[in-house]
Amino acid sequence: MSVFTRAKNGLFGQTKPRNPHSIENLKYLYGVLNRNPIVSDANRDLLIETLRFISEILIWGDQNDSSVFDYFLERGMLTFFLNYMRQKHGRYICVQVLQTLNILFENIRHETSLYYLLSNNHINNIIVHKFDFNDEEITAYYISFLKTLSLKLNTHSIHFFYNERNHDFPLYVEAIKFFNHPETMVRIAVRTLTLNVYKVSDPAMHRFILDRTATAYFSNLVWFIRSHILDFDSLIRNNQDINNRGRLTCSLEEHIDHIHYLQDIFLLNVDSLNNVLKDQFMNRLLIPVYVFSLIKRDKLSRIKDSRTMLDQLSALFLLAEVIVEELADIILSANIETVEAVQRRFGEQISYSLPPASLDVWLSKAESIYTKTTSEISLNALDINNDTSRYRHDHEQTRIRSASSSPRTSSINQRIIEPNVKSTCLYVSNWTDDEKNKRRIDQTKFNNTHLAERPYFEALIKALDCTENDQQCFYALSILLTMTMNPSVDSVILESVGLTVKSSDKSSYNTILIDRLCEILLLSTPQDSKIRLVTLNLAIDLLKKLVYNEEEKISYLSDHHLARIEQVHEQSTENLRRQYHQQEMFLDMFEDEYRQIRLNPIRLEYLLKDACMLFLPTTTLLSGVEFIKRLPSGDIERARRSIRVFFLIRALSLELRLITETELPLTKVDSLVKENDKLDLNNSDLIACTVHMKDKRERHFLVTDPMQFILIEPDIKRLGWGIVKFCDLMQDVKVVNDKEDTRSLHITIHKPVNNAYVKSNPPILNAKFTFDDHIRCMTAKQNLSKGRQRARQIKLSKIASILDIPETTSQSNYSTSTRPTYSQHQFGKVFNLTIVRNSPVK
């Protein structure tokens, strides 16, 4: 560049400053925008780079120089952004404009800078700009921009987006139009934005949403979820091969996302919105789709409709996810007349696959309705199938509540903070105290006749039949357990059908249900049973909740039903006796299964999220399904299942008979030696050895003990005492000779797996032990081998005692039967070991 050119550019303020992050550079970029008001192919790249540099300078100015935003605001530089987007070729830089604004709002930290950008309403004008949303890149940046703006919402900034005078809220209204976008990330962004809007405590804004968009948005949202549910049901019906569960898993995850989104809205505790959402959710989805599908369409002859029904398995699964008080009330309390009335009222809705009107039409309709006066709104009865009527009804109720208080602020607060009452359009038993008492008295007489009068509850009880498989039984148990665990479900509703889970007196439990549960337990005991372990776990949990008081340790189970439980207990014990003689690995499996039960209890909420439970139970290991969620494959897994069933039934039997477990686990942790314990080693057999591990060599003494493998080092402060440096169960020790050194042994100890989901089992000790000579080496190997056999024999004898197997029979299969055995309490006396834990050395 010549000297004349540089002087000319400097004269007109066009010289680019050397420091890119400075107000001088912002002035230079403003000059570039000012000289290029029209977008063309020639200057498009220049303008894109200019916009990018402007965002960088503004972010720098937010943290270092407040005058940057002053200049940006004074020059009205956002106006250039709008002008570029509105031009014919503006679509070329729309992506850059949205990206620039998104980066800018993401990185601004000071509220003053934020308010500068939001002033003059330019951001709202950009939001309502007619972008080409057929362009996926523009759509992605647009939604991301709106979500970023929503993260800045609070009680102060909300007024930059919601115009109370003009009843205008473009950030929210434009965003919810994408609620059913094909792209998952777009839908997630919209949901995040709506939650950010709802949680802002602004009564006027909430009133706008309630009056203008709540019914429209929630109605279309529920219809969208409902359409997905019908597709989900089709997948369950037509995709019963568990090896092709990919699509079903993705569909299940999306359904769970829907449920979590609705739950997040309810948890915000905006009562006015929650009432509308609950009304739509119950009347558009839960009742006409979920509950109706519990019974067959020809169950009640007086009901004539041509609705599309969900598969009963799908209905049970979906209900288990969303049990609330109203649903529990309907399922448990609805008699035949009520079922007919409810089905006539909601019966035609399921025939639709799409809402009567799209959200755009709804919003425009709402805007026209909102301009009408109160006198123009009729007071006609609510028609659940007419969306216009429903909106007019909701809008009318809102105005009535507003008019009930003369001051404007008082009416707003009344509407927003009003208590969360049950919707009158739902079937809910609003029982009086006398009716509740009558229900409690009548529950003692609940029998098959009463069950037949309650079609929905009868469908649940019949679903507990496990003759063919346990699919429906698993989800029916899940529904009943969910009802019992949901604190919002009134105990009177449960007690009306003998579900005494929340009652202190459980003597009047539902005998029909207990009979079904006892039948499930009995069918679970055979080796070829079709009932999975998870289903057995749920059945036991429900039975205990119905008849056992956990706090007072009282069982209300009748002698008849207790005898059935004992029959199951005896059957499971007999099955285990056969496995005791047939499996060489019986002891290892026995202890491992007991450990898994204690460390990995069944979690219902996780089971309901697993798509494999929706398929027919499989037996193959190659399916990748966890053992407790499928049927056993091969003799070893059948033995494991018999052991697990025995543990579950035994624990139930002891608890119902009010007996404390004293024989399990086989190894009492309190009686074992632990690391850093101090032992009296006088008159004990010790063998000195050198332990070679990866990066170190240590000198220790090996203690011969019948139950544990113990390594010690001498206590320098007390003669004849030692400090435990390593210990583990003797039964897990494996010893191999070193082929190159007759004085050495290779000793390996594997740590049992504590987590069912962890497949690897790394050894806790894998080292080479070198002794002073080969005689001591052979002595150590012999002591360890005999100790391992002796330790296993002691535990096998205890198992035989638990299973009532005669001692001679229990020892016949083991070569150590002729050797003397020592009980767990005797080993300390045999070797004269005195154990001192955590005691100071004098």
XYZ file of C-alpha atoms in Angstrom, residues 62-707:
646
model
C -17.937 -7.145 28.419
C -14.949 -8.199 30.499
C -12.534 -5.303 29.938
C -14.067 -2.102 28.520
C -17.675 -1.012 29.079
C -17.348 1.750 26.449
C -17.486 -0.949 23.761
C -21.151 -1.640 24.477
C -21.860 2.080 24.726
C -20.573 2.574 21.217
C -22.370 -0.545 19.933
C -25.667 0.743 21.326
C -25.211 4.350 20.200
C -24.556 3.295 16.605
C -27.466 0.840 16.594
C -25.330 -1.877 15.035
C -28.025 -4.536 15.546
C -30.022 -2.651 12.932
C -27.473 -3.735 10.334
C -28.074 -7.356 11.349
C -31.790 -6.998 10.698
C -31.301 -5.180 7.405
C -28.990 -7.895 6.095
C -31.416 -10.693 6.970
C -34.319 -8.947 5.235
C -32.514 -8.567 1.924
C -32.780 -10.880 -1.017
C -29.316 -12.304 -0.491
C -29.555 -12.070 3.274
C -29.960 -15.797 3.700
C -26.261 -16.171 2.960
C -25.331 -14.472 6.213
C -28.321 -15.553 8.338
C -26.306 -18.441 9.724
C -23.477 -16.097 10.677
C -25.882 -13.608 12.292
C -27.458 -16.346 14.413
C -24.082 -17.838 15.247
C -22.712 -14.410 16.195
C -25.651 -13.638 18.472
C -25.538 -17.110 20.023
C -21.849 -16.806 20.878
C -22.406 -13.301 22.145
C -25.220 -14.171 24.556
C -23.478 -17.341 25.721
C -20.364 -15.475 26.815
C -21.763 -12.249 28.260
C -21.391 -12.136 32.030
C -22.474 -8.627 33.092
C -26.160 -7.769 33.314
C -25.532 -4.236 32.063
C -24.050 -5.570 28.827
C -26.955 -7.971 28.480
C -29.521 -5.190 28.921
C -27.701 -3.083 26.310
C -28.100 -5.859 23.769
C -31.750 -6.497 24.640
C -32.804 -2.857 24.503
C -34.571 -1.257 21.509
C -36.442 -4.548 20.802
C -34.008 -5.560 18.040
C -33.607 -9.093 19.440
C -37.372 -9.673 19.369
C -37.445 -8.455 15.763
C -34.751 -10.973 14.895
C -36.716 -13.729 16.653
C -39.856 -13.098 14.584
C -37.904 -12.763 11.316
C -39.131 -15.177 8.636
C -36.126 -17.450 8.349
C -35.943 -20.242 5.806
C -36.456 -23.145 8.173
C -36.165 -25.626 5.324
C -32.457 -25.035 5.771
C -31.427 -27.419 8.581
C -28.392 -25.310 9.490
C -30.488 -22.170 9.945
C -33.024 -24.094 12.031
C -30.315 -25.517 14.284
C -28.681 -22.121 14.911
C -32.063 -20.419 15.377
C -33.258 -22.858 18.036
C -29.874 -22.778 19.735
C -30.078 -18.976 19.791
C -33.538 -19.043 21.382
C -32.423 -21.577 23.991
C -29.405 -19.421 24.856
C -31.696 -16.431 25.333
C -33.957 -18.447 27.618
C -30.999 -19.194 29.879
C -30.735 -15.449 30.542
C -34.339 -15.158 31.725
C -35.071 -13.907 35.222
C -37.582 -11.612 36.877
C -35.773 -8.576 35.432
C -34.790 -9.688 31.925
C -38.223 -11.236 31.217
C -39.578 -7.755 30.469
C -37.288 -7.437 27.451
C -39.024 -10.438 25.864
C -42.588 -10.296 27.158
C -44.487 -7.118 26.298
C -47.399 -6.950 28.712
C -48.975 -3.955 26.965
C -49.078 -5.613 23.544
C -49.561 -9.141 24.901
C -46.566 -10.303 22.906
C -43.981 -12.961 23.828
C -42.118 -13.932 20.634
C -39.326 -15.895 22.339
C -41.777 -18.413 23.764
C -44.435 -18.399 21.045
C -41.982 -18.864 18.171
C -40.076 -21.596 20.012
C -43.035 -23.854 20.837
C -43.876 -24.080 17.138
C -40.924 -26.474 16.864
C -42.137 -28.790 19.666
C -42.645 -31.694 17.210
C -39.669 -31.032 14.926
C -38.203 -34.203 13.353
C -34.777 -33.479 14.837
C -34.423 -34.725 18.416
C -31.975 -31.986 19.426
C -34.402 -29.293 18.271
C -37.204 -30.801 20.374
C -34.906 -31.026 23.408
C -33.913 -27.370 22.996
C -37.578 -26.319 22.846
C -38.367 -28.225 26.031
C -35.415 -26.651 27.810
C -36.605 -23.217 26.704
C -40.158 -23.760 27.920
C -38.925 -24.921 31.326
C -36.701 -21.841 31.574
C -39.730 -19.673 30.796
C -42.137 -21.389 33.206
C -39.791 -21.165 36.176
C -39.568 -17.367 35.962
C -41.858 -16.006 38.664
C -43.748 -13.339 36.734
C -47.557 -13.405 37.180
C -48.307 -11.339 34.067
C -46.196 -13.606 31.859
C -47.788 -16.721 33.346
C -51.217 -15.256 32.716
C -50.304 -14.647 29.074
C -49.171 -18.256 28.674
C -52.292 -19.540 30.398
C -54.652 -17.417 28.294
C -52.937 -17.601 24.926
C -50.835 -20.734 24.598
C -51.256 -23.228 27.460
C -54.180 -25.221 26.079
C -52.855 -24.993 22.545
C -49.336 -26.115 23.368
C -50.184 -28.792 25.916
C -52.935 -30.210 23.731
C -50.640 -30.565 20.727
C -47.829 -31.854 22.923
C -50.033 -34.619 24.324
C -51.225 -35.496 20.826
C -47.609 -35.728 19.713
C -46.776 -38.035 22.632
C -49.873 -40.054 21.875
C -48.848 -40.537 18.246
C -45.474 -41.765 19.429
C -47.189 -44.165 21.847
C -49.168 -45.753 19.006
C -45.936 -46.239 17.033
C -44.289 -47.652 20.149
C -47.149 -50.123 20.574
C -46.770 -51.205 16.958
C -43.093 -51.951 17.555
C -43.940 -54.087 20.575
C -46.511 -56.061 18.624
C -44.375 -56.665 15.540
C -40.829 -56.849 16.888
C -40.713 -59.729 19.342
C -37.155 -60.816 18.463
C -34.890 -59.578 21.251
C -31.896 -59.569 18.899
C -33.567 -56.730 16.951
C -34.360 -54.503 19.899
C -32.499 -51.408 18.677
C -35.549 -49.501 17.369
C -37.634 -50.402 20.402
C -34.870 -49.222 22.733
C -34.652 -45.859 20.939
C -38.434 -45.493 21.028
C -38.504 -46.355 24.738
C -35.813 -43.765 25.489
C -37.824 -41.113 23.667
C -40.947 -42.027 25.624
C -39.029 -41.745 28.897
C -37.793 -38.308 27.778
C -41.429 -37.267 27.260
C -42.362 -38.429 30.748
C -39.403 -36.641 32.309
C -40.317 -33.422 30.499
C -43.887 -33.518 31.778
C -42.610 -34.309 35.254
C -40.228 -31.334 35.109
C -43.145 -29.046 34.281
C -45.205 -30.359 37.191
C -42.259 -29.983 39.567
C -42.067 -26.251 38.812
C -45.327 -25.982 40.824
C -46.990 -23.398 38.593
C -50.509 -24.431 39.542
C -52.336 -22.635 36.757
C -50.244 -24.376 34.088
C -50.218 -27.696 35.906
C -54.023 -27.810 35.939
C -54.177 -27.333 32.171
C -51.427 -29.858 31.517
C -52.953 -32.430 33.858
C -56.336 -31.951 32.214
C -54.893 -32.533 28.739
C -52.657 -35.381 29.850
C -55.444 -37.253 31.595
C -58.256 -36.603 29.111
C -56.266 -36.979 25.891
C -53.852 -39.766 26.751
C -53.988 -41.548 30.093
C -57.704 -42.326 30.220
C -58.666 -42.840 26.549
C -55.446 -44.637 25.554
C -53.804 -46.261 28.571
C -56.712 -47.147 30.837
C -59.111 -48.157 28.058
C -56.630 -50.703 26.740
C -56.614 -52.621 30.029
C -59.835 -54.394 29.080
C -60.952 -55.892 25.803
C -63.399 -53.912 23.719
C -66.017 -56.661 23.965
C -65.625 -56.952 27.739
C -68.668 -54.819 28.398
C -71.418 -55.564 25.891
C -73.085 -52.167 26.213
C -69.961 -50.361 24.952
C -69.924 -50.084 21.168
C -66.967 -48.313 19.580
C -64.365 -48.928 16.906
C -61.367 -47.581 18.755
C -57.785 -48.575 18.058
C -56.625 -50.524 21.091
C -53.156 -50.741 22.533
C -51.758 -54.157 23.212
C -52.423 -55.012 26.863
C -48.686 -55.449 27.469
C -48.076 -51.926 26.169
C -50.884 -50.541 28.329
C -49.521 -52.178 31.461
C -45.997 -50.942 30.783
C -47.128 -47.381 30.061
C -49.326 -47.226 33.153
C -46.478 -48.426 35.352
C -44.527 -45.327 34.272
C -47.161 -42.715 35.148
C -49.347 -43.915 38.015
C -50.858 -40.889 39.793
C -53.737 -40.591 42.257
C -56.424 -40.047 39.623
C -55.307 -43.080 37.641
C -55.090 -45.223 40.754
C -58.590 -44.061 41.690
C -60.001 -45.014 38.295
C -58.225 -48.378 38.033
C -59.062 -49.528 41.556
C -62.416 -47.888 42.216
C -64.262 -47.716 38.894
C -67.240 -50.065 38.774
C -69.021 -51.204 35.614
C -71.305 -48.179 35.451
C -68.407 -45.786 35.919
C -66.347 -47.592 33.270
C -69.193 -47.303 30.795
C -69.659 -43.620 31.530
C -65.965 -42.863 31.244
C -65.590 -44.853 28.022
C -68.597 -43.144 26.445
C -67.124 -39.781 27.333
C -63.604 -40.443 26.063
C -64.181 -43.352 23.728
C -63.969 -41.599 20.395
C -60.715 -39.767 21.032
C -58.374 -42.603 20.301
C -59.603 -42.812 16.706
C -57.580 -39.681 15.897
C -53.928 -39.957 14.952
C -53.359 -36.192 14.801
C -54.799 -33.247 16.748
C -57.785 -31.486 15.146
C -55.652 -28.405 14.460
C -51.932 -27.683 14.290
C -50.260 -25.493 16.865
C -49.900 -22.600 14.396
C -53.638 -22.611 13.740
C -54.289 -22.912 17.450
C -52.117 -19.916 18.273
C -53.735 -17.747 15.634
C -57.176 -18.860 16.840
C -56.203 -18.065 20.413
C -55.074 -14.592 19.380
C -58.412 -13.846 17.738
C -60.347 -15.216 20.697
C -58.269 -13.180 23.102
C -59.389 -9.941 21.450
C -63.036 -10.629 22.145
C -64.819 -9.228 25.175
C -66.033 -11.279 28.078
C -69.659 -10.954 27.026
C -68.948 -12.699 23.734
C -67.789 -15.893 25.449
C -70.656 -18.323 25.940
C -71.134 -20.551 28.944
C -71.906 -23.732 27.004
C -71.103 -27.120 28.483
C -67.600 -28.363 27.877
C -67.180 -30.750 24.968
C -64.015 -32.798 25.497
C -63.732 -33.613 21.782
C -64.073 -30.000 20.602
C -60.794 -28.121 20.898
C -62.387 -24.712 20.386
C -64.945 -25.421 23.071
C -62.226 -26.597 25.438
C -60.172 -23.467 24.885
C -63.177 -21.172 25.324
C -64.059 -23.004 28.535
C -60.529 -22.699 29.960
C -60.314 -19.041 28.915
C -63.694 -18.321 30.434
C -62.711 -19.889 33.760
C -59.566 -17.794 33.774
C -61.534 -14.583 33.291
C -63.985 -15.522 36.009
C -61.117 -16.031 38.449
C -59.593 -12.717 37.397
C -62.852 -10.842 37.829
C -63.383 -12.214 41.313
C -60.859 -9.731 42.716
C -61.071 -6.056 41.863
C -57.407 -4.950 42.067
C -55.427 -6.121 39.071
C -52.471 -7.424 41.044
C -54.737 -9.296 43.411
C -56.415 -11.148 40.538
C -53.065 -12.073 39.063
C -51.730 -13.465 42.309
C -54.948 -15.349 42.944
C -54.727 -17.062 39.596
C -51.067 -17.984 39.850
C -51.008 -19.089 43.471
C -54.396 -20.821 43.582
C -54.304 -24.294 45.131
C -53.845 -27.292 42.890
C -57.309 -28.784 42.827
C -58.481 -31.859 40.965
C -59.975 -31.240 37.548
C -63.729 -31.606 37.600
C -63.796 -33.290 34.194
C -61.961 -36.345 35.573
C -63.513 -39.289 37.374
C -62.318 -38.872 40.965
C -64.004 -40.305 44.046
C -64.531 -37.279 46.269
C -65.414 -39.330 49.310
C -66.727 -37.842 52.522
C -65.541 -39.055 55.922
C -68.591 -41.302 56.249
C -67.913 -42.797 52.836
C -64.265 -43.382 53.753
C -65.280 -45.206 56.917
C -67.755 -47.286 54.952
C -65.046 -48.135 52.443
C -62.755 -49.278 55.243
C -65.517 -51.510 56.652
C -66.457 -52.909 53.251
C -62.865 -53.849 52.406
C -63.093 -56.810 54.789
C -65.737 -58.312 52.496
C -63.809 -57.932 49.239
C -64.336 -61.101 47.192
C -64.627 -62.357 43.619
C -68.022 -60.731 43.203
C -66.634 -57.319 44.116
C -63.687 -57.941 41.807
C -65.963 -58.670 38.845
C -67.669 -55.326 39.421
C -64.370 -53.457 38.922
C -63.261 -54.190 35.350
C -59.946 -52.327 35.415
C -58.776 -53.816 38.704
C -59.943 -57.240 37.548
C -57.797 -56.838 34.424
C -54.768 -56.162 36.641
C -55.424 -59.265 38.742
C -55.884 -61.454 35.663
C -52.623 -60.122 34.202
C -50.833 -61.859 37.103
C -51.392 -65.194 35.357
C -47.971 -66.670 34.466
C -49.125 -69.801 32.667
C -47.481 -68.901 29.341
C -44.926 -66.250 30.346
C -44.470 -63.530 32.934
C -44.433 -60.439 30.692
C -47.816 -59.037 31.665
C -47.386 -60.275 35.230
C -44.180 -58.261 35.621
C -45.836 -55.005 34.552
C -49.042 -55.679 36.503
C -46.910 -56.124 39.624
C -45.054 -52.942 38.695
C -48.327 -50.999 38.568
C -49.456 -52.306 41.949
C -46.066 -51.578 43.512
C -45.959 -48.107 41.979
C -49.352 -47.359 43.491
C -48.108 -48.451 46.897
C -44.892 -46.411 46.682
C -46.528 -43.224 45.396
C -47.161 -41.036 48.464
C -49.824 -39.012 46.632
C -52.168 -42.022 46.305
C -54.649 -41.843 49.181
C -54.609 -44.880 51.454
C -58.427 -44.973 51.320
C -58.273 -45.668 47.586
C -55.914 -48.575 48.176
C -57.779 -49.949 51.175
C -61.065 -49.938 49.248
C -59.789 -53.028 47.394
C -57.854 -54.525 50.298
C -54.429 -53.111 49.419
C -53.292 -52.621 52.981
C -49.802 -51.370 52.181
C -50.329 -48.027 53.961
C -52.443 -49.366 56.800
C -51.146 -50.106 60.270
C -53.609 -53.005 60.546
C -53.092 -55.370 57.618
C -55.382 -58.139 58.822
C -58.029 -57.368 56.151
C -55.729 -57.772 53.156
C -56.939 -58.721 49.675
C -57.047 -62.515 49.775
C -57.614 -62.786 46.018
C -54.400 -60.923 45.324
C -52.456 -62.885 47.941
C -53.675 -66.140 46.347
C -52.307 -64.927 43.003
C -48.986 -63.977 44.545
C -48.681 -67.358 46.263
C -49.356 -68.988 42.916
C -46.544 -66.943 41.326
C -44.187 -68.083 44.094
C -45.162 -71.706 43.605
C -44.715 -71.535 39.824
C -41.261 -70.012 40.334
C -39.776 -73.048 42.083
C -39.511 -75.653 39.244
C -36.288 -75.646 37.238
C -38.217 -75.191 33.995
C -40.256 -72.279 35.398
C -41.218 -69.511 32.966
C -41.027 -66.833 35.659
C -37.935 -64.649 35.756
C -36.173 -63.733 38.970
C -37.163 -60.060 38.702
C -40.832 -61.012 38.591
C -40.398 -63.228 41.644
C -38.693 -60.347 43.459
C -41.590 -57.988 42.728
C -44.168 -60.555 43.822
C -42.368 -61.044 47.146
C -42.021 -57.289 47.678
C -45.745 -56.734 47.080
C -46.752 -59.636 49.320
C -44.655 -58.288 52.186
C -46.104 -54.802 51.776
C -49.622 -56.229 52.022
C -49.253 -58.468 55.066
C -46.098 -57.476 56.973
C -45.565 -54.467 59.217
C -41.889 -53.608 58.807
C -41.675 -51.196 61.728
C -43.360 -53.347 64.361
C -42.184 -56.681 62.911
C -45.693 -58.123 62.827
C -47.077 -60.503 60.210
C -50.828 -60.539 59.503
C -50.730 -63.465 57.080
C -53.379 -66.096 57.753
C -52.430 -69.679 58.603
C -53.776 -70.837 55.241
C -51.558 -68.512 53.239
C -48.578 -69.064 55.538
C -48.931 -72.796 54.864
C -48.772 -72.063 51.133
C -45.604 -70.029 51.627
C -44.072 -72.898 53.610
C -45.025 -75.280 50.810
C -43.090 -73.080 48.396
C -40.193 -72.935 50.856
C -40.029 -76.703 51.090
C -40.200 -77.061 47.317
C -37.348 -74.597 46.771
C -35.289 -76.403 49.429
C -35.882 -79.764 47.763
C -34.739 -78.349 44.404
C -31.563 -77.092 46.024
C -30.814 -80.451 47.616
C -30.597 -81.981 44.142
C -28.263 -79.211 42.993
C -26.085 -79.729 46.088
C -25.076 -83.222 44.908
C -24.847 -82.432 41.179
C -22.725 -79.257 40.968
C -19.017 -79.218 41.796
C -19.084 -75.410 41.981
C -22.057 -75.386 44.310
C -20.307 -73.607 47.198
C -18.944 -70.828 44.983
C -22.320 -70.289 43.338
C -24.097 -70.386 46.693
C -21.939 -67.644 48.191
C -21.876 -65.575 45.019
C -25.660 -65.551 44.685
C -26.091 -64.545 48.315
C -23.577 -61.754 47.800
C -25.379 -60.492 44.685
C -28.734 -60.371 46.486
C -27.273 -58.291 49.295
C -25.224 -55.919 47.149
C -27.520 -55.472 44.132
C -31.157 -55.190 45.235
C -33.867 -54.908 42.616
C -34.655 -51.302 41.597
C -38.062 -51.052 39.929
C -37.416 -47.654 38.328
C -34.441 -49.095 36.432
C -36.293 -52.228 35.354
C -39.050 -50.146 33.764
C -36.459 -48.385 31.595
C -35.061 -51.621 30.174
C -36.465 -52.488 26.738
C -35.557 -56.169 27.113
C -38.437 -56.584 29.581
C -40.874 -55.867 26.732
C -39.736 -58.926 24.766
C -40.594 -62.542 25.387
C -38.194 -63.931 28.003
C -35.073 -65.310 26.355
C -32.738 -68.076 27.522
C -29.652 -67.368 25.442
C -26.518 -65.816 26.891
C -25.784 -64.184 23.532
C -28.719 -61.793 23.973
C -26.688 -59.757 26.461
C -29.631 -59.670 28.874
C -28.788 -59.788 32.567
C -29.337 -63.166 34.237
C -32.163 -62.035 36.535
C -34.070 -60.617 33.532
C -34.133 -63.806 31.479
C -34.610 -67.541 31.874
C -31.615 -69.783 32.709
C -29.526 -71.468 30.045
C -27.758 -74.732 30.876
C -27.290 -76.672 34.095
C -25.059 -74.109 35.790
C -27.535 -71.249 35.339
C -30.405 -73.482 36.424
C -28.456 -74.210 39.595
C -27.821 -70.504 40.119
C -31.523 -69.810 39.681
C -32.472 -72.521 42.197
C -30.072 -70.973 44.710
C -31.453 -67.472 44.170
C -35.069 -68.683 44.475
C -34.169 -70.507 47.688
C -32.658 -67.369 49.208
C -35.661 -65.223 48.299
C -38.271 -67.699 49.541
C -36.275 -68.510 52.685
C -35.964 -64.818 53.604
C -39.712 -64.346 53.071
C -40.584 -67.431 55.133
C -38.370 -66.412 58.050
C -39.675 -62.856 58.026
C -43.331 -63.904 57.983
C -42.669 -66.394 60.811
C -40.853 -63.648 62.732
C -37.608 -65.655 62.863
C -34.220 -63.971 62.698
C -31.723 -65.324 60.172
C -28.712 -66.786 62.010
C -27.169 -69.236 59.509
C -26.474 -66.926 56.584
C -24.068 -65.713 55.425
C -21.807 -68.733 55.774
C -18.846 -66.525 56.661
C -19.366 -64.175 59.571
C -17.300 -61.120 58.824
C -17.001 -60.154 62.482
C -15.170 -63.365 63.345
C -12.511 -62.997 60.642
C -9.056 -61.539 60.949
C -8.656 -58.147 59.271
C -5.705 -56.172 58.027
C -3.707 -54.322 60.721
C -5.071 -56.638 63.431
C -2.505 -57.725 66.027
C -2.198 -61.513 66.572
C -0.651 -63.488 69.407
C 1.526 -65.980 67.504
C 2.894 -67.987 70.436
C 2.492 -71.729 69.773
C 1.423 -70.992 66.143
C 2.926 -72.502 62.973
C 4.753 -69.814 60.976
C 6.621 -70.155 57.681
C 8.915 -67.336 56.564
C 8.698 -66.325 52.897
C 9.599 -63.592 50.435
C 6.666 -62.213 48.391
C 7.591 -61.108 44.853
C 5.083 -58.721 43.269
C 5.397 -56.449 40.236
C 7.690 -53.759 41.568
C 8.589 -54.870 45.065
C 9.743 -57.693 47.328
C 8.516 -58.055 50.890
C 9.480 -60.389 53.722
C 6.498 -61.874 55.552
C 5.420 -64.862 57.622
C 2.663 -67.192 56.426
C 0.240 -68.210 59.197
C -1.432 -71.607 58.913
C -5.141 -71.001 59.577
C -8.151 -73.204 58.622
C -10.351 -70.315 57.431
